[in-house]
Amino acid sequence: ETGVTQTPRHLVMGMTNKKSLKCEQHLGHNAMYWYKQSAKKPLELMFVYSLEERVENNSVPSRFSPECPNSSHLFLHLHTLQPEDSALYLCASSQGGSSSYEQYFGPGTRLTVT
Amino acid sequence: RKEVEQDPGPFNVPEGATVAFNCTYSNSASQSFFWYRQDCRKEPKLLMSVYSSGNEDGRFTAQLNRASQYISLLIRDSKLSDSATYLCVVIPSNTGKLIFGQGTTLQVKP
């Protein structure tokens, strides 16, 4: 399936690096999400964009900076990360705004911070 | 207390077995409930919604018990392809936010 794509699929970065994760949805949805999935922990919602406006910022550290230039694209800019930020970062989209329950997930970016 | 709790397992069952997972939630005002499935190293995908009256989709049956604040997923006649992690998802009232449980891992053995 290519409904929601994410690049890169794997990323290794040092704590002083700056990198960006990219998400693109081809489903015509109007809400997009970033989640973090760590080992042995539930998915944690990080950010929600509805109609390109950020409607949720779940107490995420400022070293994570989202950007949503249009309804099809979502970025997560990373800088000065910590080793505990190593996780799978999942992007999702939904129709009907951010209140829609059925979210379609991308394959994720597996991030390792060294 | 976690908002959504699941037994992480793993549940190891033989093919053809019936297996059930429970999930408890802490917010009594929660409105909507779902089961997602996540295969190893893949993204979560919606498996089924959970309605107050219970619902069935082939070999899968989902039930909701509001009084005790838990939902369940029953899988009959397990297949090897059912091996995955099953995520319980709750939407608290009026938030639209999906709250995920940790997931329950199922391994179906030949």
Short mmCIF file of C-alpha atoms in Angstrom, two decimals:
data_model
loop_
_atom_site.label_atom_id
_atom_site.label_comp_id
_atom_site.label_asym_id
_atom_site.label_seq_id
_atom_site.Cartn_x
_atom_site.Cartn_y
_atom_site.Cartn_z
CA GLU A 1 0.00 0.00 0.00
CA THR A 2 1.20 3.52 -0.72
CA GLY A 3 -1.56 5.51 0.99
CA VAL A 4 0.81 7.03 3.55
CA THR A 5 4.53 7.05 2.86
CA GLN A 6 7.38 7.99 5.15
CA THR A 7 11.05 8.69 4.47
CA PRO A 8 13.58 7.73 5.49
CA ARG A 9 12.62 4.29 6.78
CA HIS A 10 15.70 4.10 8.97
CA LEU A 11 17.80 6.90 10.42
CA VAL A 12 20.84 6.91 12.67
CA MET A 13 21.90 10.28 13.98
CA GLY A 14 24.21 11.75 16.56
CA MET A 15 22.97 13.98 19.33
CA THR A 16 24.30 17.10 17.62
CA ASN A 17 22.81 16.39 14.20
CA LYS A 18 19.78 17.99 12.58
CA LYS A 19 17.54 15.83 10.45
CA SER A 20 13.98 15.78 9.17
CA LEU A 21 11.40 13.05 8.80
CA LYS A 22 8.95 13.30 5.95
CA CYS A 23 5.42 11.98 5.60
CA GLU A 24 3.15 12.16 2.58
CA GLN A 25 -0.42 10.97 2.29
CA HIS A 26 -2.12 10.20 -1.01
CA LEU A 27 -5.60 9.61 0.41
CA GLY A 28 -7.06 13.11 0.24
CA HIS A 29 -7.28 13.27 4.03
CA ASN A 30 -7.35 16.55 5.93
CA ALA A 31 -5.75 15.60 9.23
CA MET A 32 -2.25 14.29 9.90
CA TYR A 33 -0.54 13.00 13.02
CA TRP A 34 2.89 12.16 14.42
CA TYR A 35 3.18 9.30 16.92
CA LYS A 36 6.16 7.88 18.79
CA GLN A 37 6.33 4.14 19.47
CA SER A 38 8.99 3.00 21.92
CA ALA A 39 9.68 -0.61 22.87
CA LYS A 40 7.26 -1.95 25.47
CA LYS A 41 5.25 1.29 25.48
CA PRO A 42 1.98 2.35 23.87
CA LEU A 43 1.90 4.65 20.88
CA GLU A 44 2.23 8.22 22.08
CA LEU A 45 0.50 10.98 20.17
CA MET A 46 2.92 13.84 19.54
CA PHE A 47 1.26 16.29 17.17
CA VAL A 48 -2.01 16.68 15.29
CA TYR A 49 -2.61 18.88 12.29
CA SER A 50 -6.11 19.46 11.01
CA LEU A 51 -6.51 21.45 7.80
CA GLU A 52 -2.84 22.38 8.09
CA GLU A 53 -3.32 23.94 11.51
CA ARG A 54 -1.71 22.41 14.57
CA VAL A 55 -4.47 21.45 16.96
CA GLU A 56 -2.54 19.28 19.37
CA ASN A 57 0.90 19.49 20.84
CA ASN A 58 1.21 16.80 23.43
CA SER A 59 3.88 18.29 25.69
CA VAL A 60 6.57 17.26 23.27
CA PRO A 61 10.09 18.65 23.87
CA SER A 62 11.08 21.52 21.62
CA ARG A 63 13.84 19.45 20.03
CA PHE A 64 10.97 18.02 17.93
CA SER A 65 9.49 20.59 15.57
CA PRO A 66 6.62 19.70 13.22
CA GLU A 67 5.77 21.39 9.97
CA CYS A 68 2.70 20.93 7.79
CA PRO A 69 3.05 22.96 4.57
CA ASN A 70 -0.14 21.50 3.06
CA SER A 71 -2.70 18.80 3.77
CA SER A 72 -0.64 16.10 2.03
CA HIS A 73 2.74 16.65 3.64
CA LEU A 74 3.99 16.55 7.19
CA PHE A 75 7.53 16.93 8.47
CA LEU A 76 9.18 16.36 11.81
CA HIS A 77 12.38 18.34 12.25
CA LEU A 78 14.82 16.89 14.75
CA HIS A 79 17.73 18.59 16.49
CA THR A 80 19.93 17.86 19.50
CA LEU A 81 18.09 14.64 20.24
CA GLN A 82 18.78 12.36 23.19
CA PRO A 83 19.35 8.58 23.14
CA GLU A 84 15.93 8.08 24.77
CA ASP A 85 14.38 9.59 21.64
CA SER A 86 15.31 6.42 19.75
CA ALA A 87 12.00 4.92 18.66
CA LEU A 88 9.71 4.23 15.74
CA TYR A 89 8.07 7.45 14.53
CA LEU A 90 4.76 6.86 12.82
CA CYS A 91 2.81 9.28 10.70
CA ALA A 92 -0.94 8.86 10.23
CA SER A 93 -3.75 10.61 8.40
CA SER A 94 -7.51 10.64 8.62
CA GLN A 95 -10.52 12.09 6.90
CA GLY A 96 -13.11 14.19 8.65
CA GLY A 97 -10.66 16.28 10.62
CA SER A 98 -8.87 15.28 13.78
CA SER A 99 -11.98 13.72 15.31
CA SER A 100 -11.99 10.81 12.90
CA TYR A 101 -11.18 7.51 14.56
CA GLU A 102 -9.93 5.60 11.55
CA GLN A 103 -6.36 6.62 11.06
CA TYR A 104 -4.16 5.27 8.30
CA PHE A 105 -0.56 4.83 9.32
CA GLY A 106 2.64 5.06 7.33
CA PRO A 107 5.34 2.39 7.70
CA GLY A 108 7.30 4.51 10.14
CA THR A 109 10.84 5.78 10.48
CA ARG A 110 13.02 3.79 12.87
CA LEU A 111 15.25 6.36 14.53
CA THR A 112 18.39 5.57 16.48
CA VAL A 113 20.14 8.36 18.35
CA THR A 114 23.75 7.62 19.20
CA ARG B 1 -3.11 4.07 36.48
CA LYS B 2 -2.63 3.79 32.72
CA GLU B 3 -5.45 5.14 30.57
CA VAL B 4 -5.62 1.91 28.58
CA GLU B 5 -4.18 -1.35 29.90
CA GLN B 6 -3.53 -4.59 28.13
CA ASP B 7 -1.72 -7.79 29.06
CA PRO B 8 1.33 -7.64 26.78
CA GLY B 9 1.53 -11.45 26.51
CA PRO B 10 2.80 -13.10 24.43
CA PHE B 11 -0.08 -15.47 24.02
CA ASN B 12 1.22 -18.64 22.36
CA VAL B 13 -1.58 -20.78 20.95
CA PRO B 14 -1.81 -23.66 18.46
CA GLU B 15 -3.58 -23.27 15.14
CA GLY B 16 -7.31 -23.70 15.50
CA ALA B 17 -7.41 -22.50 19.10
CA THR B 18 -9.74 -19.85 20.44
CA VAL B 19 -8.04 -16.96 22.21
CA ALA B 20 -9.40 -13.90 23.98
CA PHE B 21 -7.78 -10.60 24.94
CA ASN B 22 -9.07 -8.05 27.39
CA CYS B 23 -8.37 -4.38 27.65
CA THR B 24 -9.36 -2.05 30.50
CA TYR B 25 -9.72 1.71 30.32
CA SER B 26 -9.75 4.27 33.10
CA ASN B 27 -11.91 7.07 31.70
CA SER B 28 -15.55 6.19 32.28
CA ALA B 29 -16.60 8.92 29.83
CA SER B 30 -14.85 7.19 26.93
CA GLN B 31 -17.04 7.03 23.89
CA SER B 32 -15.45 4.99 21.16
CA PHE B 33 -13.44 1.80 21.18
CA PHE B 34 -11.44 -0.06 18.57
CA TRP B 35 -9.01 -2.84 17.97
CA TYR B 36 -6.03 -2.21 15.72
CA ARG B 37 -3.63 -4.87 14.53
CA GLN B 38 0.12 -4.34 14.14
CA ASP B 39 2.26 -6.93 12.41
CA CYS B 40 5.92 -7.22 13.30
CA ARG B 41 7.82 -4.18 11.98
CA LYS B 42 4.71 -2.85 10.27
CA GLU B 43 2.29 -0.03 10.95
CA PRO B 44 -0.97 -0.40 12.91
CA LYS B 45 -4.14 -1.00 10.92
CA LEU B 46 -7.76 -0.81 12.02
CA LEU B 47 -9.12 -4.30 12.69
CA MET B 48 -12.61 -3.53 13.95
CA SER B 49 -14.73 -1.12 15.91
CA VAL B 50 -16.31 -2.17 19.20
CA TYR B 51 -19.99 -1.39 19.63
CA SER B 52 -22.06 -1.48 22.81
CA SER B 53 -24.07 -4.38 21.46
CA GLY B 54 -20.94 -6.28 20.50
CA ASN B 55 -19.96 -7.07 16.94
CA GLU B 56 -18.61 -9.91 14.92
CA ASP B 57 -16.52 -10.02 11.77
CA GLY B 58 -15.84 -13.55 10.62
CA ARG B 59 -13.70 -15.27 13.24
CA PHE B 60 -13.34 -12.08 15.29
CA THR B 61 -15.79 -10.93 17.97
CA ALA B 62 -15.44 -7.69 19.91
CA GLN B 63 -17.40 -6.83 23.03
CA LEU B 64 -17.72 -3.85 25.31
CA ASN B 65 -18.56 -3.85 29.00
CA ARG B 66 -19.10 -0.23 30.06
CA ALA B 67 -19.94 -1.06 33.66
CA SER B 68 -16.61 -2.78 34.19
CA GLN B 69 -14.76 -0.55 31.70
CA TYR B 70 -13.26 -3.24 29.56
CA ILE B 71 -13.38 -4.41 25.99
CA SER B 72 -12.51 -7.81 24.65
CA LEU B 73 -11.46 -9.43 21.40
CA LEU B 74 -12.15 -13.09 20.73
CA ILE B 75 -10.45 -14.91 17.87
CA ARG B 76 -11.84 -18.30 16.91
CA ASP B 77 -10.07 -20.96 14.85
CA SER B 78 -6.72 -19.14 15.01
CA LYS B 79 -4.61 -19.03 11.85
CA LEU B 80 -0.86 -18.61 11.56
CA SER B 81 -1.57 -15.30 9.85
CA ASP B 82 -3.29 -14.02 13.00
CA SER B 83 0.13 -13.71 14.67
CA ALA B 84 0.49 -10.02 15.42
CA THR B 85 0.15 -7.44 18.18
CA TYR B 86 -3.41 -6.37 18.90
CA LEU B 87 -3.79 -2.78 20.07
CA CYS B 88 -6.74 -1.63 22.12
CA VAL B 89 -7.75 1.95 21.29
CA VAL B 90 -10.06 4.22 23.25
CA ILE B 91 -11.33 7.68 22.36
CA PRO B 92 -12.29 9.72 25.42
CA SER B 93 -15.43 11.74 25.06
CA ASN B 94 -15.25 14.79 22.78
CA THR B 95 -11.52 14.66 22.28
CA GLY B 96 -11.08 12.78 19.04
CA LYS B 97 -7.73 11.62 20.40
CA LEU B 98 -6.85 7.97 20.04
CA ILE B 99 -5.42 6.51 23.25
CA PHE B 100 -3.54 3.29 22.52
CA GLY B 101 -2.87 0.41 24.84
CA GLN B 102 0.54 -1.21 24.91
CA GLY B 103 -0.71 -4.09 22.78
CA THR B 104 -1.10 -7.83 23.27
CA THR B 105 1.15 -10.08 21.23
CA LEU B 106 -0.31 -13.26 19.76
CA GLN B 107 1.82 -16.06 18.35
CA VAL B 108 -0.08 -18.83 16.59
CA LYS B 109 2.00 -21.99 16.23
CA PRO B 110 1.52 -24.81 13.70
#
